[in-house]
Coordinates of C-alpha atoms in Angstrom, one line a residue:
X1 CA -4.7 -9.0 -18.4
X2 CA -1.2 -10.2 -17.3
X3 CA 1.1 -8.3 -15.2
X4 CA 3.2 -7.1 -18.0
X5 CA 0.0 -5.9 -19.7
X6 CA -1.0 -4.7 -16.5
X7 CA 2.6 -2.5 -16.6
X8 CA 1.8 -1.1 -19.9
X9 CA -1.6 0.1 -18.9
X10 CA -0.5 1.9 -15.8
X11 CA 2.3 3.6 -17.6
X12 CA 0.3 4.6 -20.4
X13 CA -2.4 5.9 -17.7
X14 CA -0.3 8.2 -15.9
X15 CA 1.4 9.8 -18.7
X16 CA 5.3 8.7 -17.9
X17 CA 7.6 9.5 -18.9
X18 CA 7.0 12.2 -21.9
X19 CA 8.2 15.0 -19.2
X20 CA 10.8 13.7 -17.3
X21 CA 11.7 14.4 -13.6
X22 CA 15.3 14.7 -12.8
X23 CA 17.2 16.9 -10.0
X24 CA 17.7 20.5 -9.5
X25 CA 21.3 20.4 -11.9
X26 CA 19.5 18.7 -14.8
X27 CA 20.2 20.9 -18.0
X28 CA 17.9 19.8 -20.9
X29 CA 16.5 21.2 -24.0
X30 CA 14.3 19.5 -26.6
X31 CA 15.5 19.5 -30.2
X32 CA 13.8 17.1 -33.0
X33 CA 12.3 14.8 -29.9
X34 CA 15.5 14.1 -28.4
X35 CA 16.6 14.9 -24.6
X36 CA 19.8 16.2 -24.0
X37 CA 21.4 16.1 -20.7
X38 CA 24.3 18.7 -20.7
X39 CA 24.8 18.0 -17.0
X40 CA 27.6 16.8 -15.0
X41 CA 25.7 14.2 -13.4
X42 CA 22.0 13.9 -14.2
X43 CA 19.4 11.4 -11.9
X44 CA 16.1 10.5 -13.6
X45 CA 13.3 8.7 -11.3
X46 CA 11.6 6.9 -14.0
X47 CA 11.7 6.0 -16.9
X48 CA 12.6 7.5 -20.0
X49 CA 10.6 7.4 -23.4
X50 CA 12.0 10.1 -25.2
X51 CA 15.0 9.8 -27.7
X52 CA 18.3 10.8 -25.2
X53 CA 21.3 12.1 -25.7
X54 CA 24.3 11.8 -23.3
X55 CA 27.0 14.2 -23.9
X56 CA 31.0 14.1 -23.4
X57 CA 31.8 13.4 -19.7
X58 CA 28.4 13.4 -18.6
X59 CA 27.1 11.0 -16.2
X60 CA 23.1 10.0 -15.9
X61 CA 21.3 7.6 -13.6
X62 CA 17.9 5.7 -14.8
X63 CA 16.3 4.8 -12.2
X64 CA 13.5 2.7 -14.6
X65 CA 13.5 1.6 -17.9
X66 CA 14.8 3.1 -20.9
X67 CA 11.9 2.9 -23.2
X68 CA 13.9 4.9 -26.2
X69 CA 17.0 5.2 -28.4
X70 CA 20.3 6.5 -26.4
X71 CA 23.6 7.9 -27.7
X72 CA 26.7 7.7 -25.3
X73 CA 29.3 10.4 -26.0
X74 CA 33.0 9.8 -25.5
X75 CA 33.3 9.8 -21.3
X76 CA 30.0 10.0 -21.0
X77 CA 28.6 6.9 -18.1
X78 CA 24.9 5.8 -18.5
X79 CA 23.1 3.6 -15.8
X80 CA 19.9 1.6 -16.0
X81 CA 18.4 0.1 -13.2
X82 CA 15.4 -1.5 -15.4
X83 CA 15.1 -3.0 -18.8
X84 CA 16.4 -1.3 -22.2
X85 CA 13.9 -1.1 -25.1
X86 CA 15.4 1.1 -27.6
X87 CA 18.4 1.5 -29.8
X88 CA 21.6 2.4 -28.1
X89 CA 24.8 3.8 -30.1
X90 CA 27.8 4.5 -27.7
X91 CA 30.7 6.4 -29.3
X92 CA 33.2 6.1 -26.7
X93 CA 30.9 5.9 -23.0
X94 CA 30.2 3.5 -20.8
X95 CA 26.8 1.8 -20.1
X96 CA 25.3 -0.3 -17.6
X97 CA 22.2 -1.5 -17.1
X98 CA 21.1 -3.4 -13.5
X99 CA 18.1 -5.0 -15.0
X100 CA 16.3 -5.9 -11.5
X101 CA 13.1 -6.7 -13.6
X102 CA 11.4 -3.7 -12.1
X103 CA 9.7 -1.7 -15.0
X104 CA 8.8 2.1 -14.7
X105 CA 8.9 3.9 -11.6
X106 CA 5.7 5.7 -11.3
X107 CA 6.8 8.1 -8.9
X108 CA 8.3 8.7 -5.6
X109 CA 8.1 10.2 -2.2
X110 CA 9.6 11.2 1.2
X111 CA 13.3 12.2 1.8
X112 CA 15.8 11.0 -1.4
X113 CA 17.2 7.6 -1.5
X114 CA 20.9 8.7 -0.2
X115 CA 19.1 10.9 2.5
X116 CA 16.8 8.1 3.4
X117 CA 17.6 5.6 6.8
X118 CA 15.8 3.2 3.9
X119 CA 13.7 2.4 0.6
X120 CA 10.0 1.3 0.0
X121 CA 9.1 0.2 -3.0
X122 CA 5.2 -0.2 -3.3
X123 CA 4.2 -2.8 -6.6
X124 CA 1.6 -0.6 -8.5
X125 CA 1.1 -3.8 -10.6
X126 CA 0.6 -6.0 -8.1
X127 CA -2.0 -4.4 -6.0
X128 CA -3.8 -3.8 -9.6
X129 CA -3.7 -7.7 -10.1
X130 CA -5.0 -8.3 -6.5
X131 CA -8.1 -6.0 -7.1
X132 CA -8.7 -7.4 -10.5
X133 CA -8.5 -11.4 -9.2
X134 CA -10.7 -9.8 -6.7
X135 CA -13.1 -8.7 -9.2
X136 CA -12.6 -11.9 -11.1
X137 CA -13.8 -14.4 -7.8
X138 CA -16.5 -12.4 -7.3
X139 CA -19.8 -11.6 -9.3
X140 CA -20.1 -7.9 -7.8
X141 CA -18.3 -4.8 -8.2
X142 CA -15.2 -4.9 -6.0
X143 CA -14.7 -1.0 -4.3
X144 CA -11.1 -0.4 -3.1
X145 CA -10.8 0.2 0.9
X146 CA -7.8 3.0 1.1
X147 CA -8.5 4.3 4.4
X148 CA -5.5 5.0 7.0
X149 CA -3.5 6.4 3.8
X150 CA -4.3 3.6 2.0
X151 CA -2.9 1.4 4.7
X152 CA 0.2 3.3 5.1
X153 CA 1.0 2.5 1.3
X154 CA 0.0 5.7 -0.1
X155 CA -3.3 7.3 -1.5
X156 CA -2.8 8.9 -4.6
X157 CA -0.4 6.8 -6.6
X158 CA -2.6 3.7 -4.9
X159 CA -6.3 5.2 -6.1
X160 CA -5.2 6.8 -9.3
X161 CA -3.8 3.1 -10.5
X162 CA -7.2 1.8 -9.3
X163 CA -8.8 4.4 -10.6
X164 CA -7.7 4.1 -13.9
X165 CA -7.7 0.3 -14.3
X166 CA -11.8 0.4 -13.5
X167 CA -12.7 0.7 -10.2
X168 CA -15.3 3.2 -9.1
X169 CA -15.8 3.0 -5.4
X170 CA -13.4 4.0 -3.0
X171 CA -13.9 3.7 1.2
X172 CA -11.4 6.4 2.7
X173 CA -11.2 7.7 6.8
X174 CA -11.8 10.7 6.6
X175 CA -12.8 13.9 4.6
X176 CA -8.9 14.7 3.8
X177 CA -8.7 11.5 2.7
X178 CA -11.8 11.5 0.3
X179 CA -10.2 14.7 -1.0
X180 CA -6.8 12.8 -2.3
X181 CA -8.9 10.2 -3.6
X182 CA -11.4 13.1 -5.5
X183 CA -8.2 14.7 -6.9
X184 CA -7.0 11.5 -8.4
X185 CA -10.4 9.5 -9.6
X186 CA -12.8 12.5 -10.3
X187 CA -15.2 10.4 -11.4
X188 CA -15.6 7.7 -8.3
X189 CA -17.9 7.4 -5.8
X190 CA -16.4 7.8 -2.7
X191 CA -17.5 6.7 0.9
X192 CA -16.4 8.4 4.3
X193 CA -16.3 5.3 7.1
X194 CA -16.0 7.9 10.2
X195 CA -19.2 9.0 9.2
X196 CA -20.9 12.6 9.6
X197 CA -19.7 14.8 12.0
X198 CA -21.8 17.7 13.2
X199 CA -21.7 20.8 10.9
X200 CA -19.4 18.7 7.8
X201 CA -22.4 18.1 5.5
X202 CA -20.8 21.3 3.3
X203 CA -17.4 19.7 3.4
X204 CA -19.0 16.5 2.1
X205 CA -21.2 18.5 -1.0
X206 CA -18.0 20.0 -1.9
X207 CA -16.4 16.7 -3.1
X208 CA -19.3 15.1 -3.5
X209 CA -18.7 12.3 -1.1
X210 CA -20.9 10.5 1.2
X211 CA -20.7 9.8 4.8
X212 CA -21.4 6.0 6.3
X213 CA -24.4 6.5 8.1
X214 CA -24.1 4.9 11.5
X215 CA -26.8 6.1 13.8
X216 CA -30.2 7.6 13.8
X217 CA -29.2 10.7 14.8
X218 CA -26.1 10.9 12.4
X219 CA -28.9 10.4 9.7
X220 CA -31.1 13.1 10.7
X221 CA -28.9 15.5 10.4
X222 CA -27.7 14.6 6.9
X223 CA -31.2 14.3 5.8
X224 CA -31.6 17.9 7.0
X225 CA -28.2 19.2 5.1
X226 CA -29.5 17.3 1.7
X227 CA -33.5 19.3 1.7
X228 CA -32.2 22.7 3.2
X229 CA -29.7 22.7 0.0
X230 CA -31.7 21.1 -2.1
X231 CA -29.1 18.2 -2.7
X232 CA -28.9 14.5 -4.6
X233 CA -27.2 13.5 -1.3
X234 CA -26.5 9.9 -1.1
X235 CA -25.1 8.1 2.1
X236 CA -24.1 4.3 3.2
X237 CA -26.6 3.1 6.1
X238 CA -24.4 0.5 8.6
X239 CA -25.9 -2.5 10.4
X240 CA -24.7 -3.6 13.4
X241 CA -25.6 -7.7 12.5
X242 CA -22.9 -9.5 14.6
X243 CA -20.7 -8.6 17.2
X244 CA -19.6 -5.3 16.4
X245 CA -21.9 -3.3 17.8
X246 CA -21.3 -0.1 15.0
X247 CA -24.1 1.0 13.1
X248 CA -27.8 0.8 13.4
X249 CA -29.9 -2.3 15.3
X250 CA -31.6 -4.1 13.2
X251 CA -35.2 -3.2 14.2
X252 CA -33.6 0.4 13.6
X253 CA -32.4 -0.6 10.0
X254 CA -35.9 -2.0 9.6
X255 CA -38.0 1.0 10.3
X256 CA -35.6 3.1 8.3
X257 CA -36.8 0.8 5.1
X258 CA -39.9 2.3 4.5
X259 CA -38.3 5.5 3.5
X260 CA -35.4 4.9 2.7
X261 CA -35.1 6.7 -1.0
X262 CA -36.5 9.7 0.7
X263 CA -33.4 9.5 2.9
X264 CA -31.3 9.0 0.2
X265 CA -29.5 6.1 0.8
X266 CA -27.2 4.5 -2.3
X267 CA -25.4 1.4 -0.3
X268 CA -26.7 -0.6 2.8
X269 CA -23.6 -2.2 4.6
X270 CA -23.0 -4.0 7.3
X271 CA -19.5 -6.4 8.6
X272 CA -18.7 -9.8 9.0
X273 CA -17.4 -10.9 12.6
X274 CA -14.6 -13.4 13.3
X275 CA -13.8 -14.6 9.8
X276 CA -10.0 -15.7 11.4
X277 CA -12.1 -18.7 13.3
X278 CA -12.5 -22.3 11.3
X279 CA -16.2 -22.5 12.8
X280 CA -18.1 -19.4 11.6
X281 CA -21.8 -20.3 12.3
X282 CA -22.0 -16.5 13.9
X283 CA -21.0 -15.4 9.9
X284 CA -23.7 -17.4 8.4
X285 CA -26.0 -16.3 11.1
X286 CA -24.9 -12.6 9.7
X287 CA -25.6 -12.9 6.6
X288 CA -29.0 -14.2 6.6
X289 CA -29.9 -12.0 8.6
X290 CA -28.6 -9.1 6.3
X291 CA -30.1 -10.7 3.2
X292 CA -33.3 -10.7 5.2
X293 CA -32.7 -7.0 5.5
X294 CA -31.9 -6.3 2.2
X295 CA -35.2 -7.3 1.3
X296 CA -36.8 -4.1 2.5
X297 CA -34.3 -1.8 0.7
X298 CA -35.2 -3.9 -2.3
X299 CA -33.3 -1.8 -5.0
X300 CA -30.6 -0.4 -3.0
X301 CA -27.1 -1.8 -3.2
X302 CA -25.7 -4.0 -0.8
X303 CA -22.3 -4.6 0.6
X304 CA -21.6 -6.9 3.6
X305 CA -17.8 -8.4 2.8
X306 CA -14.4 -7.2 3.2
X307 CA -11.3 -8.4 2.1
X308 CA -12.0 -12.1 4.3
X309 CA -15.5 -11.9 3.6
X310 CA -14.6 -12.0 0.2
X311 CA -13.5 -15.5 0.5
X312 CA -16.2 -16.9 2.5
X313 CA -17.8 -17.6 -0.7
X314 CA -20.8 -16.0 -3.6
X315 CA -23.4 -15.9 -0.4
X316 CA -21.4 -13.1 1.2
X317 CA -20.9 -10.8 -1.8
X318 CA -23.8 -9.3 -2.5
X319 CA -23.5 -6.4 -4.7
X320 CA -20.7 -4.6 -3.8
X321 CA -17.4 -6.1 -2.4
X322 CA -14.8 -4.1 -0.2
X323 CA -11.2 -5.1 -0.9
X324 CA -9.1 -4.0 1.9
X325 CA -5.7 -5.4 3.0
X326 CA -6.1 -7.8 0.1
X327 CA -4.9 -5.9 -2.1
X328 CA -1.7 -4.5 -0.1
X329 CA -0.8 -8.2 -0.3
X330 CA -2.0 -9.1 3.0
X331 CA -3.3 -12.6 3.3
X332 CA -7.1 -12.6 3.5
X333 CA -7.2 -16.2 4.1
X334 CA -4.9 -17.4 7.0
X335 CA -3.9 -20.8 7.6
X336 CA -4.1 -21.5 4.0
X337 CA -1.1 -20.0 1.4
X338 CA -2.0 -16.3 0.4
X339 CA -4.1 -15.8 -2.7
X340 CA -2.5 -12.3 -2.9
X341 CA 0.6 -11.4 -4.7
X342 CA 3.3 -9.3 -2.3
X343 CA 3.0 -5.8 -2.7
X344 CA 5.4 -4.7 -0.5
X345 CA 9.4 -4.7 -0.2
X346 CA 11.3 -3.0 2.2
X347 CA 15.1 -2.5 3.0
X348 CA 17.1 -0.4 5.1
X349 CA 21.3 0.7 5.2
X350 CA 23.8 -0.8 7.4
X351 CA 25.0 2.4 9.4
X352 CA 27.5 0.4 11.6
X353 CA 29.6 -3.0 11.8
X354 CA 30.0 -4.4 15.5
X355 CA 32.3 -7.0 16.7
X356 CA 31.4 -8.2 20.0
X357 CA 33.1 -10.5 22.7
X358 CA 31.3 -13.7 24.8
X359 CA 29.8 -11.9 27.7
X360 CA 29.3 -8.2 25.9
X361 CA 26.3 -6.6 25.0
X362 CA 24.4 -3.6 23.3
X363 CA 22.2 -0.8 24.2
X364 CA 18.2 -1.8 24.1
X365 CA 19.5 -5.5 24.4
X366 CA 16.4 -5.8 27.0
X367 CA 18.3 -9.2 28.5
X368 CA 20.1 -10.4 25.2
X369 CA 24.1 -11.2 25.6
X370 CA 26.7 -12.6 23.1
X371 CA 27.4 -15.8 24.1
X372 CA 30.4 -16.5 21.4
X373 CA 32.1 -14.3 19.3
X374 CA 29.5 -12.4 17.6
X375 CA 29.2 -9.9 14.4
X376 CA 26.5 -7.6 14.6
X377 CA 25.1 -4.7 11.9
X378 CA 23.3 -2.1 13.0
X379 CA 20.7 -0.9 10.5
X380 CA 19.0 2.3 10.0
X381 CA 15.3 1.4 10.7
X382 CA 13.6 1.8 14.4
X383 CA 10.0 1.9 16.1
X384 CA 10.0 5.8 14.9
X385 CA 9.7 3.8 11.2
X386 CA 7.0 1.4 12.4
X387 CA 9.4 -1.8 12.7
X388 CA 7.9 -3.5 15.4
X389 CA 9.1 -5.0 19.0
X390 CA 9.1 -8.6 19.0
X391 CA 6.8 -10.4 22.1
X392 CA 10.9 -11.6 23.7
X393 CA 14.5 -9.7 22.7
X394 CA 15.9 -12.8 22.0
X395 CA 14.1 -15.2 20.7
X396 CA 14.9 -15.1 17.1
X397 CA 11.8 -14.8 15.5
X398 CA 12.2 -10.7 14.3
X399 CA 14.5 -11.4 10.9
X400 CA 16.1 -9.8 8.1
X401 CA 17.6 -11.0 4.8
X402 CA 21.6 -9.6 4.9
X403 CA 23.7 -11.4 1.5
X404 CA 20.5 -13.6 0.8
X405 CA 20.9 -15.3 4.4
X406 CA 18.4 -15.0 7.2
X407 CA 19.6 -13.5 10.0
X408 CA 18.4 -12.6 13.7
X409 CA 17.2 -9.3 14.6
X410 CA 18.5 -9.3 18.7
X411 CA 17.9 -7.0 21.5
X412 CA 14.7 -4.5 20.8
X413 CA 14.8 -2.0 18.1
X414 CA 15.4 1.6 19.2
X415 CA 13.6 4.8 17.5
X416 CA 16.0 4.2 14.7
X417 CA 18.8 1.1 15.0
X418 CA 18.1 -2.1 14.6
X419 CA 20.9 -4.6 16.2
X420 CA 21.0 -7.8 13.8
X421 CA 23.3 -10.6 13.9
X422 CA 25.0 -11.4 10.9
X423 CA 27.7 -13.5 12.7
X424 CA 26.8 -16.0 10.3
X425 CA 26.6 -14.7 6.5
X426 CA 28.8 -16.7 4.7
X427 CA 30.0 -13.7 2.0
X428 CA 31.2 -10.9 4.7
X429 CA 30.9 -8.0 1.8
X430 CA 27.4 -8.6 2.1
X431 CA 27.4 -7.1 6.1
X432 CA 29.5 -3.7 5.4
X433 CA 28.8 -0.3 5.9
X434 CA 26.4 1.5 3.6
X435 CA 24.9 -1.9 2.4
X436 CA 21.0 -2.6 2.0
X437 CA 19.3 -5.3 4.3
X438 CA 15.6 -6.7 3.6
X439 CA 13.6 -6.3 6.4
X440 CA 10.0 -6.8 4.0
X441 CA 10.4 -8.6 0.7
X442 CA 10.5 -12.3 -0.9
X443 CA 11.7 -14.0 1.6
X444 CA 10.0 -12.5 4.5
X445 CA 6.5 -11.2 3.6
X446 CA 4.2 -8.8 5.7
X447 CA 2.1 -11.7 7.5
X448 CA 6.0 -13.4 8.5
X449 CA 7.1 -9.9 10.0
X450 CA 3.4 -9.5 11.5
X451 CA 3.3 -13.3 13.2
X452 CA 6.7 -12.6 14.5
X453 CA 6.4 -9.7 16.2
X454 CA 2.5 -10.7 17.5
X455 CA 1.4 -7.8 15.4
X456 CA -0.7 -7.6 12.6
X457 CA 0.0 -6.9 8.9
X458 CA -2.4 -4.3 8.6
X459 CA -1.1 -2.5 11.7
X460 CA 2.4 -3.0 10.2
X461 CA 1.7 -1.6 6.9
X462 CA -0.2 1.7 8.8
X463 CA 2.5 2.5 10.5
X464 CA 5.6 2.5 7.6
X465 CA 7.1 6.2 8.7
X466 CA 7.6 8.7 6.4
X467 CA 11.5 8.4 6.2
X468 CA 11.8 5.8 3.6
X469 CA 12.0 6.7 0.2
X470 CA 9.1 5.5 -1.6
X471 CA 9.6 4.1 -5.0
X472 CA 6.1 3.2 -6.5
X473 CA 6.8 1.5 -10.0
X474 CA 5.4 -1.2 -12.1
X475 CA 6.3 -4.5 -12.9

């Protein structure tokens, strides 16, 4: 299904927009299907699908798609960010419609937009598309890794698109975190990879998850919780086969065959070491030695690749593949282009404007001076947000996209300014006060901002802060 069919479903799935969400001042009433805003100035974070009237001097802001008919009462001022799909008769307003081909906004989170130091928007669509080419490469079932808040990105709205478009298994950290999956894909299997922690075995039979089994002890004990209450159980045994030395030995995995229904176990895992390298004998090594050890838990499922694994080809799969940063549009296979679409785009406001001297510097400048005439904007993002430290100050490597340009971040970012220098943007609207910069999106993806700063994209994504506003919406 393509992404458009892809936008339908998701919308469809989570019921939007038959109720719609609006701020405190929003007046409405329901009369032969229609919504009437009698508000002064109404915002709506979604789309709309029922019929809406605006009335005389009213103002409303759509920020999605208007998916129904709309009447525009004299002084009345409509705005669409998205598309218009319905039938609009204006007797005397004013309408405008920012079509930025972004489709319905599922839902949002964190501080509003105008209270926000920026905006996240998180592609529901696209991470759907990621796990379904995922599906599609593979010939096993493809389980959704959302541990670590679904790398930063989001739980819920991330598991219950999932959830809804097929996919049954979910890894998560932690109990907490297998709750927010439970309330959003009742139905799903769901695996816990810190494992069992003494005395938890009722918190795991209460939302019927299952721990990751990584030691001999670990297992006794949840073998113990599952007779005394008379439980199904079910647990993931882990195999330490390569180098990282979590989960049971080998000869331990072996002797734990025998009886291994008894002990419940529904998945037998294990993880592939150094996939970043060219030469991976060690991997091949890996896996024939866990197909050799699936042969005693002949019956049981088994699941040995993540989101690299994935692409080390049909001998790695197995029965059960675990898509991980994949599908936050992380690339799975570097040195080669990314398979993944972008899921990510992020942008932050322009809080200052600078002009600087030869010779004159800034606070957190860590060595960096203006050596001509220079034009800095300070933005409203910092290492309280996540944005990384580059390896050097002043090296130019840490970017931003400021009136479609590139521009160097400079200096160190401070727990919330960022210094960049837009000296050289060649439409100086574009660098003003209250503007949006890109600091994630198109033109500078997740892996760019991750190589720059000698970071990784997965670390990047885990530590987005909670002061954006999140916008999670469909495409």
């Amino acid at each position: 299904m393509g992404r458009a069919g892809n936008a339908q479903r998701l919308i469809q799935a989570a019921g939007v927009f038959r109720a719609v969400s609006s701020v405190a001042t929003l007046s409405e009433q329901k009369a032969a299907g229609e919504l009437h805003l009698a508000a002064s100035s109404s915002d709506i974070n979604g789309s709309v699908v029922d019929d809406t009237v605006v009335q005389k001097n009213c103002s409303l802001h759509i920020r999605g798609n208007l998916l129904a008919n709309l009447t525009i009462e004299s002084g009345a001022k409509v705005v669409v960010e998205g598309s218009v799909d319905g039938k609009i008769i204006n007797k005397g307003g004013r309408l405008v419609v920012n079509n930025k081909a972004h489709a319905a906004c599922i839902t949002t989170d964190g501080p509003a937009e105008a209270e926000a130091c920026g905006v996240l928007r998180i592609d529901l669509t696209a991470i759907v598309s990621n796990w379904e080419k995922l599906t599609k490469y593979a010939a096993a079932e493809c389980a959704a890794v959302v541990k670590g808040n679904a790398y930063g990105c989001g739980i819920e709205p991330i598991a219950g698109a999932l959830a809804k478009t097929g996919c049954k298994t979910f890894f998560v950290s932690d109990i907490p975190e297998a709750k927010r999956v439970r309330a959003v894909a009742p139905s799903a299997t769901i695996y816990v990879l810190r494992g069992l922690h003494s005395g938890t075995g009722e918190a795991f039979a209460e939302i019927n998850a299952r721990p990751v089994i990584y030691s001999s002890i670990e297992m006794a004990e949840w073998d113990h919780f599952v007779r005394s209450h008379r439980l199904a159980g079910g647990c993931a045994l882990h195999v330490d086969t390569g180098e990282s030395r979590l989960g049971l030995s080998m000869e331990e995995a072996a002797a734990f065959a025998p009886s291994s229904r008894s002990y419940g176990i529904t998945l037998l895992m294990s993880r592939l070491d150094n996939l970043d390298k060219p030469a991976r004998p060690s991997s091949d090594h890996q896996i024939s030695l866990f197909r050799e050890l699936r042969r005693l838990y002949y019956g049981i499922p088994a699941s040995l690749a993540s989101s690299s694994g994935i692409f080390f080809g049909p001998k790695a799969h197995f029965d059960l593949i675990r898509a991980g940063a994949a599908l936050y549009g992380v690339n799975p296979t570097p040195g080669v282009d990314n398979p993944m679409l972008p899921v990510i785009e992020l942008r932050a406001r322009i809080v200052q404007i600078l002009s600087l001297s030869p010779g004159e510097t800034i606070a957190d400048s860590v060595g960096w001076v203006a050596k001509w005439p220079t034009r800095l904007a300070l933005v409203s993002a910092g290492y309280a947000d996540g944005y990384p430290r580059s390896e050097r100050a002043f090296d130019n490597k840490l970017q931003a996209i400021v009136g479609g340009q590139r521009c160097p971040v400079v200096g160190q970012p401070s727990m919330d300014l960022l210094a960049i220098d837009v000296t050289d943007v060649s439409d100086p609207t574009a660098a003003r006060h209250g503007n949006m910069v890109t600091l994630v999106g198109p033109e500078i993806s997740i892996d760019d901002l991750a190589a720059a700063s000698k970071s990784t994209s997965r670390e990047l994504l885990s530590h987005l802060g909670r002061r954006f506003h999140r916008i999670y919406h469909v495409t």
